[in-house]
XYZ file of C-alpha atoms in Angstrom:
407
model
C -32.121 10.167 -11.362
C -33.394 9.328 -7.830
C -30.018 10.385 -6.413
C -30.290 13.625 -8.389
C -33.746 14.355 -7.013
C -32.608 13.728 -3.436
C -29.513 15.903 -3.980
C -31.566 18.736 -5.441
C -34.075 18.682 -2.574
C -31.307 18.501 0.039
C -29.357 21.420 -1.447
C -32.468 23.589 -1.729
C -33.532 22.826 1.840
C -30.055 23.469 3.274
C -29.651 26.692 1.289
C -33.104 27.972 2.147
C -33.076 27.053 5.812
C -29.476 28.127 6.280
C -30.092 31.531 4.683
C -33.290 32.108 6.631
C -31.667 31.154 9.922
C -28.311 32.825 9.214
C -28.968 35.430 11.889
C -29.354 32.620 14.406
C -26.724 30.188 15.545
C -28.431 27.141 14.032
C -28.112 28.607 10.531
C -24.317 28.296 10.542
C -24.225 24.459 10.805
C -26.789 24.235 8.008
C -24.674 26.382 5.696
C -21.574 24.434 6.696
C -23.394 21.207 5.858
C -24.315 22.709 2.497
C -20.635 23.399 1.771
C -19.695 19.826 2.698
C -22.638 18.221 0.870
C -20.499 17.378 -2.111
C -18.248 14.999 -0.120
C -20.738 12.109 0.393
C -22.174 12.599 -3.100
C -18.680 12.425 -4.636
C -17.881 9.275 -2.643
C -21.123 7.683 -3.904
C -20.367 8.749 -7.479
C -16.867 7.235 -7.314
C -18.353 3.919 -6.244
C -21.156 4.131 -8.816
C -18.600 4.831 -11.526
C -17.327 1.249 -11.110
C -20.555 0.019 -12.763
C -19.186 1.292 -16.087
C -15.494 2.086 -15.585
C -13.531 -0.656 -13.768
C -10.588 1.656 -13.010
C -11.129 3.073 -9.494
C -11.018 6.807 -8.815
C -8.845 7.561 -5.804
C -10.147 9.661 -2.953
C -8.295 13.010 -3.131
C -8.922 13.904 0.510
C -6.011 13.677 2.926
C -6.210 12.428 6.484
C -6.590 15.088 9.181
C -3.401 15.744 11.131
C -5.230 15.321 14.443
C -8.262 13.343 15.605
C -11.506 15.110 16.235
C -14.286 16.879 14.358
C -12.633 20.296 14.453
C -9.464 19.019 12.779
C -11.507 17.160 10.179
C -13.578 20.242 9.323
C -10.517 22.472 9.147
C -8.763 20.035 6.822
C -11.768 19.593 4.542
C -12.482 23.314 4.241
C -8.862 23.971 3.256
C -8.889 21.394 0.452
C -9.601 22.443 -3.113
C -11.252 19.101 -3.825
C -13.979 19.861 -1.255
C -15.066 22.923 -3.208
C -14.744 21.056 -6.495
C -17.076 18.378 -5.132
C -19.562 21.048 -4.062
C -19.511 22.429 -7.613
C -20.073 18.900 -8.919
C -23.043 18.489 -6.578
C -24.607 21.692 -7.932
C -23.971 20.601 -11.525
C -25.396 17.166 -10.789
C -28.515 18.527 -9.081
C -29.417 21.208 -11.628
C -28.074 19.926 -14.972
C -26.879 16.324 -15.143
C -29.801 14.371 -13.780
C -32.435 16.366 -15.758
C -30.479 15.589 -18.938
C -30.361 11.918 -17.982
C -34.071 11.964 -17.164
C -34.789 13.490 -20.568
C -32.746 10.794 -22.352
C -34.250 7.875 -20.444
C -37.740 9.339 -20.536
C -37.578 9.805 -24.310
C -36.638 6.166 -24.850
C -39.345 4.932 -22.482
C -41.976 7.245 -23.965
C -41.285 6.333 -27.585
C -40.929 2.578 -27.085
C -43.684 2.408 -24.488
C -46.096 4.368 -26.663
C -45.473 2.068 -29.635
C -45.606 -1.172 -27.675
C -48.760 -0.110 -25.778
C -50.803 0.734 -28.900
C -52.955 -2.441 -28.796
C -53.639 -1.858 -25.103
C -54.734 1.717 -25.745
C -56.961 0.545 -28.640
C -58.614 -2.054 -26.450
C -59.031 0.391 -23.579
C -60.564 3.047 -25.851
C -63.335 0.764 -27.077
C -63.762 2.600 -30.391
C -61.302 0.514 -32.425
C -58.673 3.220 -32.785
C -55.684 4.634 -30.854
C -53.480 7.676 -31.336
C -49.819 6.672 -31.539
C -47.485 9.128 -29.759
C -49.992 11.889 -30.522
C -48.712 11.781 -34.124
C -50.984 9.507 -36.118
C -54.107 7.400 -35.686
C -54.087 3.579 -35.792
C -57.593 2.408 -36.646
C -57.146 -1.352 -37.173
C -55.809 -4.206 -35.154
C -53.212 -5.247 -37.763
C -51.892 -1.693 -37.759
C -51.841 -1.633 -33.945
C -49.859 -4.862 -33.733
C -47.508 -3.644 -36.473
C -46.832 -0.521 -34.412
C -46.237 -2.704 -31.344
C -43.730 -4.810 -33.297
C -41.994 -1.634 -34.416
C -41.667 -0.596 -30.751
C -40.166 -3.963 -29.793
C -37.617 -3.674 -32.626
C -36.849 -0.059 -31.798
C -36.212 -0.679 -28.069
C -32.762 -2.330 -28.389
C -31.813 0.207 -31.042
C -32.519 3.117 -28.688
C -30.741 1.450 -25.755
C -27.463 1.906 -27.596
C -27.643 5.732 -27.385
C -28.399 5.363 -23.670
C -25.171 3.367 -23.283
C -23.317 6.168 -25.061
C -24.876 8.705 -22.681
C -23.836 6.570 -19.708
C -20.281 6.316 -21.006
C -20.092 10.070 -21.562
C -21.448 10.582 -18.053
C -18.714 8.309 -16.665
C -16.002 10.238 -18.519
C -17.365 13.526 -17.185
C -17.559 12.177 -13.629
C -13.974 10.924 -13.743
C -12.748 14.229 -15.149
C -14.488 16.235 -12.423
C -13.891 13.986 -9.393
C -10.533 12.332 -10.087
C -7.659 13.938 -8.172
C -5.238 15.906 -10.377
C -1.897 14.351 -11.220
C -0.092 16.942 -9.168
C -2.037 15.930 -6.073
C -1.297 12.268 -6.652
C 2.377 13.032 -7.227
C 2.554 15.035 -4.012
C 0.820 12.258 -2.074
C 3.208 9.659 -3.503
C 6.188 11.847 -2.680
C 4.928 12.349 0.865
C 4.399 8.597 1.255
C 7.975 7.985 0.098
C 9.308 10.547 2.543
C 7.276 9.146 5.436
C 8.395 5.630 4.525
C 12.045 6.672 4.653
C 11.452 8.446 7.959
C 10.036 5.210 9.378
C 13.068 3.280 8.126
C 15.432 5.807 9.697
C 13.503 5.702 12.969
C 13.616 1.903 12.956
C 17.378 1.906 12.373
C 17.905 4.518 15.085
C 15.931 2.385 17.541
C 17.967 -0.666 16.533
C 21.184 1.243 17.165
C 19.908 2.446 20.536
C 19.128 -1.120 21.640
C 22.546 -2.274 20.436
C 24.259 0.573 22.303
C 22.334 -0.090 25.510
C 23.218 -3.782 25.413
C 26.854 -3.056 24.630
C 27.341 -0.362 27.255
C 25.009 -1.805 29.895
C 24.286 -5.526 30.070
C 27.529 -6.630 28.384
C 29.714 -4.564 30.712
C 27.909 -5.952 33.743
C 28.438 -9.502 32.506
C 32.128 -8.770 31.942
C 32.444 -7.421 35.486
C 30.569 -10.454 36.869
C 32.784 -12.864 34.947
C 35.946 -11.125 36.217
C 34.638 -11.161 39.804
C 33.853 -14.874 39.603
C 37.282 -15.532 38.094
C 38.996 -13.711 40.949
C 36.890 -15.639 43.450
C 38.043 -18.936 41.897
C 41.679 -17.866 42.275
C 41.168 -17.730 46.058
C 40.833 -21.565 45.947
C 37.707 -21.806 48.134
C 36.785 -25.102 49.664
C 34.307 -27.448 48.058
C 31.416 -27.307 47.303
C 31.770 -23.511 46.993
C 34.592 -23.922 44.510
C 32.463 -26.048 42.175
C 29.604 -23.607 42.348
C 31.926 -20.705 41.543
C 33.338 -22.633 38.584
C 29.871 -23.336 37.222
C 28.802 -19.711 37.747
C 31.932 -18.523 35.945
C 31.217 -20.823 32.990
C 27.576 -19.691 32.796
C 28.631 -16.042 32.861
C 31.111 -16.703 30.054
C 28.427 -18.420 27.951
C 25.985 -15.572 28.589
C 28.661 -13.057 27.578
C 29.265 -14.893 24.310
C 25.527 -15.039 23.596
C 24.966 -11.357 24.289
C 27.922 -10.485 22.056
C 26.322 -12.516 19.262
C 23.004 -10.783 19.939
C 24.657 -7.355 19.704
C 26.355 -8.380 16.479
C 23.024 -9.556 15.079
C 21.271 -6.301 15.962
C 23.832 -4.109 14.200
C 27.404 -5.261 13.580
C 30.155 -2.748 14.317
C 32.051 -3.777 11.200
C 29.126 -2.540 9.069
C 29.175 0.847 10.770
C 32.949 1.223 10.817
C 34.121 -0.336 7.540
C 31.091 -0.597 5.251
C 29.056 -3.202 3.418
C 31.862 -5.136 1.705
C 33.773 -5.714 4.929
C 30.557 -6.713 6.736
C 29.674 -9.277 4.031
C 33.232 -10.660 4.183
C 32.793 -11.008 7.951
C 29.575 -12.951 7.321
C 31.461 -15.200 4.906
C 34.178 -15.887 7.487
C 31.602 -16.936 10.080
C 29.539 -19.084 7.699
C 29.835 -22.889 8.131
C 29.676 -23.211 4.320
C 32.687 -21.879 2.341
C 31.744 -18.499 0.837
C 33.553 -16.589 -1.897
C 32.855 -12.844 -1.930
C 33.209 -10.785 -5.119
C 31.379 -7.624 -4.114
C 32.368 -4.168 -5.352
C 30.799 -1.112 -3.764
C 32.476 2.250 -4.379
C 32.400 4.275 -1.198
C 29.702 4.229 1.447
C 25.952 3.985 0.809
C 22.973 5.218 2.768
C 22.880 3.583 6.176
C 19.395 2.143 5.554
C 20.555 0.608 2.258
C 23.692 -0.924 3.763
C 21.741 -2.360 6.678
C 18.989 -3.835 4.500
C 21.448 -5.449 2.074
C 23.591 -6.787 4.927
C 20.689 -8.521 6.644
C 19.392 -9.791 3.304
C 22.726 -11.485 2.601
C 22.842 -12.724 6.199
C 19.403 -14.327 5.829
C 20.399 -15.912 2.513
C 23.590 -17.431 3.971
C 21.679 -18.663 7.026
C 19.154 -20.426 4.776
C 21.981 -21.991 2.766
C 23.586 -23.367 5.931
C 20.285 -24.702 7.327
C 18.485 -26.116 4.321
C 20.437 -26.345 1.073
C 23.168 -28.894 1.756
C 25.482 -26.765 -0.384
C 29.261 -27.116 -0.405
C 30.063 -23.685 -1.793
C 28.442 -20.237 -1.963
C 29.338 -17.238 -4.103
C 28.361 -13.654 -3.278
C 28.766 -11.249 -6.199
C 27.508 -7.770 -6.856
C 28.155 -4.168 -7.742
C 26.528 -0.871 -8.617
C 25.293 0.292 -12.011
C 22.995 3.172 -13.020
C 22.242 4.085 -9.439
C 21.228 0.577 -8.313
C 23.061 -1.972 -6.213
C 22.730 -5.588 -7.330
C 23.837 -8.509 -5.143
C 23.554 -12.218 -5.955
C 24.002 -15.137 -3.557
C 24.378 -18.426 -5.448
C 24.882 -21.865 -3.925
C 25.320 -25.363 -5.361
C 22.746 -26.977 -3.061
C 19.709 -29.093 -3.761
C 17.406 -26.161 -4.564
C 13.689 -25.973 -3.884
C 13.840 -22.787 -1.812
C 10.820 -20.474 -1.641
C 9.971 -17.090 -0.220
C 8.355 -18.779 2.773
C 11.831 -19.521 4.074
C 12.335 -23.297 4.168
C 12.739 -25.449 1.080
C 9.568 -26.795 -0.427
C 11.041 -30.293 -0.532
C 10.679 -30.649 3.239
C 7.153 -31.811 3.904
C 7.541 -31.148 7.625
C 8.863 -27.633 7.163
C 6.691 -24.868 8.454
C 8.149 -22.331 6.079
C 8.732 -19.166 8.054
C 8.859 -15.594 6.897
C 12.625 -14.969 6.677
C 12.938 -14.307 2.958
C 9.510 -12.686 2.813
C 10.608 -10.293 5.538
C 13.741 -9.518 3.516
C 11.578 -8.811 0.444
C 9.316 -6.507 2.470
C 12.300 -4.651 3.886
C 13.825 -4.127 0.447
C 10.500 -2.982 -1.000
C 10.382 -0.191 1.589
C 13.570 1.151 0.002
C 12.220 0.670 -3.521
C 14.172 -2.551 -4.027
C 13.217 -6.003 -5.260
C 14.062 -9.591 -4.368
C 14.225 -12.356 -6.982
C 14.626 -16.012 -6.073
C 15.424 -18.798 -8.536
C 15.654 -22.252 -6.954
C 14.651 -25.150 -9.211
C 14.810 -28.697 -7.853
C 18.378 -30.026 -7.839
C 19.632 -26.424 -7.777
C 21.370 -24.130 -8.073
C 19.676 -21.484 -5.947
C 20.205 -17.829 -6.903
C 19.156 -15.133 -4.461
C 19.241 -11.750 -6.263
C 18.405 -8.375 -4.799
C 18.339 -4.939 -6.367
C 17.978 -1.703 -4.450
C 18.476 1.987 -5.333
C 21.721 3.335 -3.919
C 21.892 7.137 -4.014
C 25.193 8.604 -2.783
C 25.424 8.869 0.978
C 26.141 12.512 1.710
C 24.909 12.473 5.297
C 24.636 8.651 5.631
C 20.917 9.004 6.539
């Protein structure tokens, strides 16, 4: 009720002052404020609704495309929910809170009048009191009986107030909750923006890989060849030893940068697909790996990349922590989803933190958690089963729509 009174006074003042000063410049901001007055009231009502209804009501307003007050005003004035909130503010100020005041006031008046009968009799000094302007109590036993009736009636009348509050909450949710179509469009836009971020991330990864391959790696190759030719000239010591050491360092750096390029985005994944890339991982694993993976055709590039690095992280954890002697990678597609399992015969105890829980000195890490986050961006899931003494099963599922454009 206090919020309703404040809202009513504010709307009347803004409407009156804005209309009176419409011919002047200062009247326009007042009328604009009147139009936007429903936004803070609706935000307060959504928070107040949590006192009765624990399910939150989402804010239907979208973020402005650009920073600044002008962009914010333009966005708000173009939204249907802004005008719906203004209508709610008018309904709240002129109808809802007076009805609530009538309900609460009736309960307080009836119960208060009954309970206060002895006080009114004592204050009157003539040994009688009129109860609720309906009948006359002229004895103290009757006055205290009426008071007892008021005490008994109070909890009985509070129940209808709870029903009024519940009905008010239902009405507020119906008027202020965003429509399903708006929520669906916001969810769809979030999915599209999420996929755009994934594509941008993969494009940046490919750019870094290309720059390293075409730039730094080629320079290291040229340096290694130049140092090799210089060694063939059989220079005198100690220059010969220095050239030999420089040639060895260049060769090591070339091997490391090739491994780095392969880790950023392997060419076999781009050229031959997911199955061939996983088989390449199995060949380079220090633990024997058997691959039984069936993927018909090519998948979306983001899906192939995410699954590849998920399997790579799983095999790396097996080699570092599990003590396994054999690993099996199986998987395939069914009903539009790709499922891949990595199972080892190690000691178990793995966790999403990365390192096995058995190692008291392990700091954990975020390897598997990062894999789970990356799969969740694509709508996929990661399941990990690793009881003590093993076996450990690393299972991932991810949607795999057909790759028409590979992006």
